[in-house]
mmCIF file of C-alpha atoms in Angstrom:
data_model
loop_
_atom_site.group_PDB
_atom_site.id
_atom_site.type_symbol
_atom_site.label_atom_id
_atom_site.label_comp_id
_atom_site.label_asym_id
_atom_site.label_seq_id
_atom_site.Cartn_x
_atom_site.Cartn_y
_atom_site.Cartn_z
ATOM 1 C CA MET A 1 8.756 -230.365 34.105
ATOM 2 C CA ILE A 2 9.431 -226.955 32.324
ATOM 3 C CA ARG A 3 9.203 -227.059 28.474
ATOM 4 C CA THR A 4 11.101 -224.070 27.027
ATOM 5 C CA ILE A 5 9.807 -223.267 23.518
ATOM 6 C CA LEU A 6 12.566 -221.822 21.493
ATOM 7 C CA THR A 7 10.925 -221.769 18.147
ATOM 8 C CA VAL A 8 13.071 -219.625 16.088
ATOM 9 C CA PHE A 9 16.552 -220.420 15.167
ATOM 10 C CA ALA A 10 20.229 -221.119 16.364
ATOM 11 C CA LEU A 11 22.128 -218.044 16.939
ATOM 12 C CA ALA A 12 25.674 -217.493 15.750
ATOM 13 C CA ALA A 13 28.142 -216.227 18.582
ATOM 14 C CA THR A 14 31.811 -215.372 18.827
ATOM 15 C CA SER A 15 34.227 -216.920 20.995
ATOM 16 C CA ALA A 16 35.661 -213.489 22.325
ATOM 17 C CA PRO A 17 35.367 -212.876 25.973
ATOM 18 C CA ALA A 18 32.201 -211.338 27.066
ATOM 19 C CA LEU A 19 32.235 -207.654 27.641
ATOM 20 C CA ALA A 20 30.627 -206.387 30.933
ATOM 21 C CA ALA A 21 26.866 -205.192 30.324
ATOM 22 C CA THR A 22 25.838 -201.550 31.018
ATOM 23 C CA VAL A 23 24.782 -201.048 34.598
ATOM 24 C CA PRO A 24 22.506 -199.429 35.469
ATOM 25 C CA PHE A 25 20.394 -199.665 32.303
ATOM 26 C CA VAL A 26 16.701 -199.347 31.425
ATOM 27 C CA GLU A 27 15.114 -199.835 28.049
ATOM 28 C CA THR A 28 12.209 -197.526 28.081
ATOM 29 C CA PHE A 29 11.216 -197.799 24.424
ATOM 30 C CA ALA A 30 10.608 -194.096 24.488
ATOM 31 C CA ALA A 31 11.955 -193.535 21.009
ATOM 32 C CA GLY A 32 11.120 -196.916 19.212
ATOM 33 C CA ASP A 33 11.229 -200.783 19.499
ATOM 34 C CA ALA A 34 15.082 -200.696 20.264
ATOM 35 C CA ASN A 35 15.411 -203.619 17.966
ATOM 36 C CA TRP A 36 13.506 -206.056 20.198
ATOM 37 C CA ARG A 37 11.542 -208.562 18.323
ATOM 38 C CA ASN A 38 8.676 -210.835 18.877
ATOM 39 C CA ALA A 39 8.488 -214.802 19.348
ATOM 40 C CA ALA A 40 9.242 -215.404 15.476
ATOM 41 C CA GLY A 41 12.017 -212.885 15.381
ATOM 42 C CA ALA A 42 9.744 -210.359 13.527
ATOM 43 C CA ALA A 43 9.244 -206.641 14.402
ATOM 44 C CA VAL A 44 7.135 -205.839 17.370
ATOM 45 C CA ASP A 45 4.706 -202.880 17.563
ATOM 46 C CA PHE A 46 5.879 -199.548 18.948
ATOM 47 C CA ASN A 47 3.430 -197.585 20.871
ATOM 48 C CA PRO A 48 4.799 -193.902 21.396
ATOM 49 C CA SER A 49 2.300 -193.007 24.150
ATOM 50 C CA GLY A 50 0.970 -194.702 27.184
ATOM 51 C CA PRO A 51 1.649 -194.632 31.003
ATOM 52 C CA PHE A 52 5.428 -195.087 30.508
ATOM 53 C CA ASP A 53 6.042 -192.519 27.418
ATOM 54 C CA GLY A 54 6.346 -195.450 24.957
ATOM 55 C CA PHE A 55 6.347 -199.342 25.001
ATOM 56 C CA ILE A 56 6.180 -202.300 22.729
ATOM 57 C CA SER A 57 3.530 -204.843 22.052
ATOM 58 C CA THR A 58 2.871 -207.881 19.861
ATOM 59 C CA PRO A 59 -0.017 -210.219 19.282
ATOM 60 C CA PHE A 60 0.116 -213.994 19.703
ATOM 61 C CA ASN A 61 -2.293 -216.651 18.736
ATOM 62 C CA PHE A 62 -2.244 -219.814 21.081
ATOM 63 C CA VAL A 63 -4.007 -222.073 18.742
ATOM 64 C CA ASN A 64 -1.013 -224.547 18.483
ATOM 65 C CA ASN A 65 0.155 -224.379 21.955
ATOM 66 C CA ALA A 66 -0.607 -226.382 24.935
ATOM 67 C CA ALA A 67 -1.155 -225.536 28.562
ATOM 68 C CA ASN A 68 1.950 -224.989 30.680
ATOM 69 C CA GLU A 69 4.497 -224.630 27.817
ATOM 70 C CA ASP A 70 6.865 -221.844 28.412
ATOM 71 C CA LEU A 71 6.490 -219.589 25.172
ATOM 72 C CA VAL A 72 8.839 -216.843 24.609
ATOM 73 C CA ILE A 73 6.895 -213.607 23.379
ATOM 74 C CA PHE A 74 9.838 -210.866 23.471
ATOM 75 C CA ARG A 75 13.311 -211.223 22.303
ATOM 76 C CA GLY A 76 16.018 -208.803 23.250
ATOM 77 C CA GLN A 77 18.975 -210.486 21.654
ATOM 78 C CA SER A 78 22.626 -209.717 20.590
ATOM 79 C CA SER A 79 22.032 -210.740 17.107
ATOM 80 C CA PHE A 80 19.344 -208.107 16.676
ATOM 81 C CA GLY A 81 21.303 -205.350 18.449
ATOM 82 C CA SER A 82 18.522 -205.001 20.940
ATOM 83 C CA SER A 83 19.015 -202.077 23.041
ATOM 84 C CA GLY A 84 22.338 -201.430 21.542
ATOM 85 C CA GLY A 85 23.773 -204.293 23.243
ATOM 86 C CA ALA A 86 23.388 -202.803 26.675
ATOM 87 C CA PHE A 87 22.242 -206.234 28.074
ATOM 88 C CA VAL A 88 25.033 -208.154 26.321
ATOM 89 C CA GLY A 89 28.204 -209.272 28.256
ATOM 90 C CA ASP A 90 29.301 -210.475 31.713
ATOM 91 C CA TRP A 91 26.547 -209.662 34.328
ATOM 92 C CA ILE A 92 28.614 -211.095 37.069
ATOM 93 C CA THR A 93 31.550 -208.759 36.521
ATOM 94 C CA ALA A 94 29.227 -205.872 35.770
ATOM 95 C CA GLY A 95 27.700 -206.274 39.171
ATOM 96 C CA VAL A 96 24.026 -207.001 38.022
ATOM 97 C CA ALA A 97 21.984 -207.518 41.219
ATOM 98 C CA GLU A 98 18.311 -207.226 39.754
ATOM 99 C CA PHE A 99 16.490 -207.678 36.468
ATOM 100 C CA SER A 100 12.921 -206.227 36.048
ATOM 101 C CA PHE A 101 10.332 -205.289 33.511
ATOM 102 C CA ASP A 102 6.668 -204.108 33.228
ATOM 103 C CA ILE A 103 4.369 -206.499 31.421
ATOM 104 C CA ARG A 104 0.763 -206.322 30.436
ATOM 105 C CA HIS A 105 -1.727 -208.622 28.571
ATOM 106 C CA ASN A 106 -5.363 -208.825 27.459
ATOM 107 C CA GLY A 107 -5.892 -212.462 27.663
ATOM 108 C CA PRO A 108 -9.063 -214.280 28.985
ATOM 109 C CA ALA A 109 -7.347 -215.315 32.458
ATOM 110 C CA ASP A 110 -4.613 -214.643 34.663
ATOM 111 C CA ALA A 111 -1.046 -215.528 33.504
ATOM 112 C CA VAL A 112 2.295 -215.971 34.931
ATOM 113 C CA PHE A 113 5.641 -214.727 33.172
ATOM 114 C CA PHE A 114 9.257 -215.579 33.074
ATOM 115 C CA ALA A 115 12.448 -214.316 31.816
ATOM 116 C CA ARG A 116 14.877 -216.489 30.155
ATOM 117 C CA PHE A 117 18.671 -215.592 29.982
ATOM 118 C CA ALA A 118 21.319 -217.260 27.745
ATOM 119 C CA SER A 119 24.477 -216.792 25.884
ATOM 120 C CA PRO A 120 24.534 -215.686 22.277
ATOM 121 C CA PHE A 121 24.463 -219.337 21.438
ATOM 122 C CA ASN A 122 20.958 -219.249 23.093
ATOM 123 C CA PHE A 123 21.548 -222.577 24.903
ATOM 124 C CA PRO A 124 21.676 -223.773 27.491
ATOM 125 C CA GLY A 125 20.434 -221.106 29.550
ATOM 126 C CA VAL A 126 18.256 -220.315 32.785
ATOM 127 C CA VAL A 127 14.373 -219.414 33.043
ATOM 128 C CA ALA A 128 13.480 -217.261 35.832
ATOM 129 C CA LEU A 129 9.795 -217.961 36.567
ATOM 130 C CA ASP A 130 7.454 -215.543 38.707
ATOM 131 C CA SER A 131 4.767 -217.782 39.830
ATOM 132 C CA SER A 132 2.383 -214.980 40.957
ATOM 133 C CA PRO A 133 -0.514 -214.466 38.368
ATOM 134 C CA ILE A 134 -1.179 -211.315 36.553
ATOM 135 C CA ALA A 135 -4.594 -210.207 35.705
ATOM 136 C CA ALA A 136 -5.656 -209.052 32.019
ATOM 137 C CA GLY A 137 -5.317 -205.134 31.586
ATOM 138 C CA GLU A 138 -2.766 -204.589 34.496
ATOM 139 C CA TRP A 139 0.748 -203.273 34.086
ATOM 140 C CA THR A 140 2.681 -205.256 36.441
ATOM 141 C CA ARG A 141 6.409 -205.051 37.358
ATOM 142 C CA ILE A 142 8.176 -208.233 37.750
ATOM 143 C CA THR A 143 11.659 -208.343 39.386
ATOM 144 C CA PHE A 144 14.101 -211.187 39.619
ATOM 145 C CA ALA A 145 17.261 -211.167 41.919
ATOM 146 C CA ILE A 146 20.492 -212.153 39.956
ATOM 147 C CA ASP A 147 21.740 -214.396 42.465
ATOM 148 C CA ALA A 148 22.902 -218.018 42.165
ATOM 149 C CA SER A 149 20.638 -218.899 45.398
ATOM 150 C CA ASN A 150 17.516 -217.467 43.593
ATOM 151 C CA PRO A 151 14.816 -220.201 43.926
ATOM 152 C CA GLN A 152 13.000 -219.010 40.823
ATOM 153 C CA PHE A 153 15.909 -220.103 38.497
ATOM 154 C CA ILE A 154 15.310 -223.107 36.395
ATOM 155 C CA PHE A 155 18.615 -224.280 34.596
ATOM 156 C CA GLU A 156 18.610 -225.852 31.435
ATOM 157 C CA GLY A 157 20.854 -228.947 30.592
ATOM 158 C CA PRO A 158 24.321 -228.356 31.752
ATOM 159 C CA SER A 159 23.941 -224.677 32.531
ATOM 160 C CA THR A 160 25.123 -223.184 35.793
ATOM 161 C CA PHE A 161 24.776 -219.547 37.053
ATOM 162 C CA GLY A 162 28.420 -218.809 36.310
ATOM 163 C CA SER A 163 28.285 -220.201 32.860
ATOM 164 C CA VAL A 164 24.943 -218.460 31.949
ATOM 165 C CA PHE A 165 25.477 -215.004 33.646
ATOM 166 C CA SER A 166 29.139 -214.485 32.622
ATOM 167 C CA ASN A 167 28.254 -214.322 28.980
ATOM 168 C CA ILE A 168 24.748 -212.864 28.365
ATOM 169 C CA GLY A 169 23.647 -212.729 24.732
ATOM 170 C CA ASN A 170 20.094 -213.248 24.861
ATOM 171 C CA VAL A 171 17.390 -211.764 27.289
ATOM 172 C CA GLN A 172 14.052 -213.147 26.443
ATOM 173 C CA ILE A 173 10.602 -212.366 28.034
ATOM 174 C CA GLY A 174 7.562 -214.989 27.850
ATOM 175 C CA VAL A 175 4.463 -216.374 29.457
ATOM 176 C CA ARG A 176 3.794 -219.995 30.715
ATOM 177 C CA VAL A 177 0.510 -220.778 28.639
ATOM 178 C CA PRO A 178 -2.524 -220.883 30.853
ATOM 179 C CA VAL A 179 -5.211 -223.446 30.529
ATOM 180 C CA ALA A 180 -7.637 -220.765 29.065
ATOM 181 C CA PHE A 181 -5.024 -219.818 26.494
ATOM 182 C CA ALA A 182 -4.043 -223.077 25.299
ATOM 183 C CA GLY A 183 -5.689 -223.878 21.745
ATOM 184 C CA LEU A 184 -7.314 -220.482 21.635
ATOM 185 C CA ASP A 185 -7.809 -219.349 17.919
ATOM 186 C CA GLN A 186 -7.554 -215.530 18.722
ATOM 187 C CA PRO A 187 -4.700 -212.945 19.116
ATOM 188 C CA ILE A 188 -3.834 -212.125 22.629
ATOM 189 C CA THR A 189 -1.575 -209.084 22.999
ATOM 190 C CA PHE A 190 1.270 -208.535 25.210
ATOM 191 C CA SER A 191 2.919 -205.275 26.109
ATOM 192 C CA LEU A 192 6.411 -204.731 27.556
ATOM 193 C CA ASP A 193 8.304 -201.721 28.963
ATOM 194 C CA ASN A 194 11.104 -200.738 31.348
ATOM 195 C CA VAL A 195 13.380 -203.641 30.872
ATOM 196 C CA ALA A 196 16.076 -202.921 33.253
ATOM 197 C CA ILE A 197 19.187 -204.150 35.016
ATOM 198 C CA THR A 198 20.452 -202.680 38.240
ATOM 199 C CA GLY A 199 23.356 -203.100 40.541
ATOM 200 C CA GLY A 200 23.422 -203.630 44.137
ATOM 201 C CA VAL A 201 21.976 -200.234 45.238
ATOM 202 C CA ILE A 202 18.382 -199.755 43.893
ATOM 203 C CA PRO A 203 17.491 -196.423 43.159
ATOM 204 C CA THR A 204 14.147 -194.632 44.201
ATOM 205 C CA PRO A 205 11.594 -193.849 41.394
ATOM 206 C CA GLY A 206 12.728 -190.300 41.499
ATOM 207 C CA ALA A 207 16.442 -190.892 41.420
ATOM 208 C CA ALA A 208 15.993 -193.437 38.949
ATOM 209 C CA MET A 209 14.767 -190.967 36.255
ATOM 210 C CA LEU A 210 17.963 -188.870 36.615
ATOM 211 C CA PHE A 211 20.118 -192.008 35.906
ATOM 212 C CA GLY A 212 17.641 -193.371 33.225
ATOM 213 C CA VAL A 213 16.509 -196.239 35.320
ATOM 214 C CA ALA A 214 12.758 -195.842 35.907
ATOM 215 C CA GLY A 215 11.070 -197.279 38.940
ATOM 216 C CA ILE A 216 12.982 -200.228 40.176
ATOM 217 C CA ALA A 217 12.215 -199.788 43.921
ATOM 218 C CA ALA A 218 9.337 -202.306 44.211
ATOM 219 C CA SER A 219 9.699 -206.059 43.232
ATOM 220 C CA ARG A 220 6.164 -206.180 42.022
ATOM 221 C CA ARG A 221 3.884 -203.088 41.602
ATOM 222 C CA ARG A 222 0.516 -203.004 40.035
ATOM 223 C CA ARG A 223 0.005 -200.091 37.851
#
């Protein structure tokens, strides 16, 4: 059974109809942290250089966490104004077909990652789990099809594909705690870049730069 760790707070939301998200869109973190936050809702570290010309990172200590917990590490949320609200709104109406991001960690073992999507209320939502382990030190792209039939989706409570993706307010990226991380009293650093939503046509890496969408062509690509 999945245990989604939502350790921060309940988020306020309005009852106004959801706007359509910006499609395509990629958050490259080229100019700063874009108001993304860490697990506790605090500021992340902005790295102005690197393989993608800017990325964000944050350390996390797993001393109080058990194996196989699903722990949110990065938060892109409407309450923070993350990415200028580009991910906020009705993904179904906007025609979002794919969500992707580049992730890296420096932990002592391989780790699997997930994305969580929810309304501005933050619950219920849906977790998309990628079960392919990622080794330490490797930038890896993870991609999820935004489709009701995606077997990677784990719905929380009474949520459905329509109820979640018609009103996205929170986009969160996290890790399923490996046995080697559980109870470990030392910081492990996670890095994130190129958080993107695209429509039905996935651009090639070259064309993607022209539209501000960097490299969404491969579903998972080791860097």
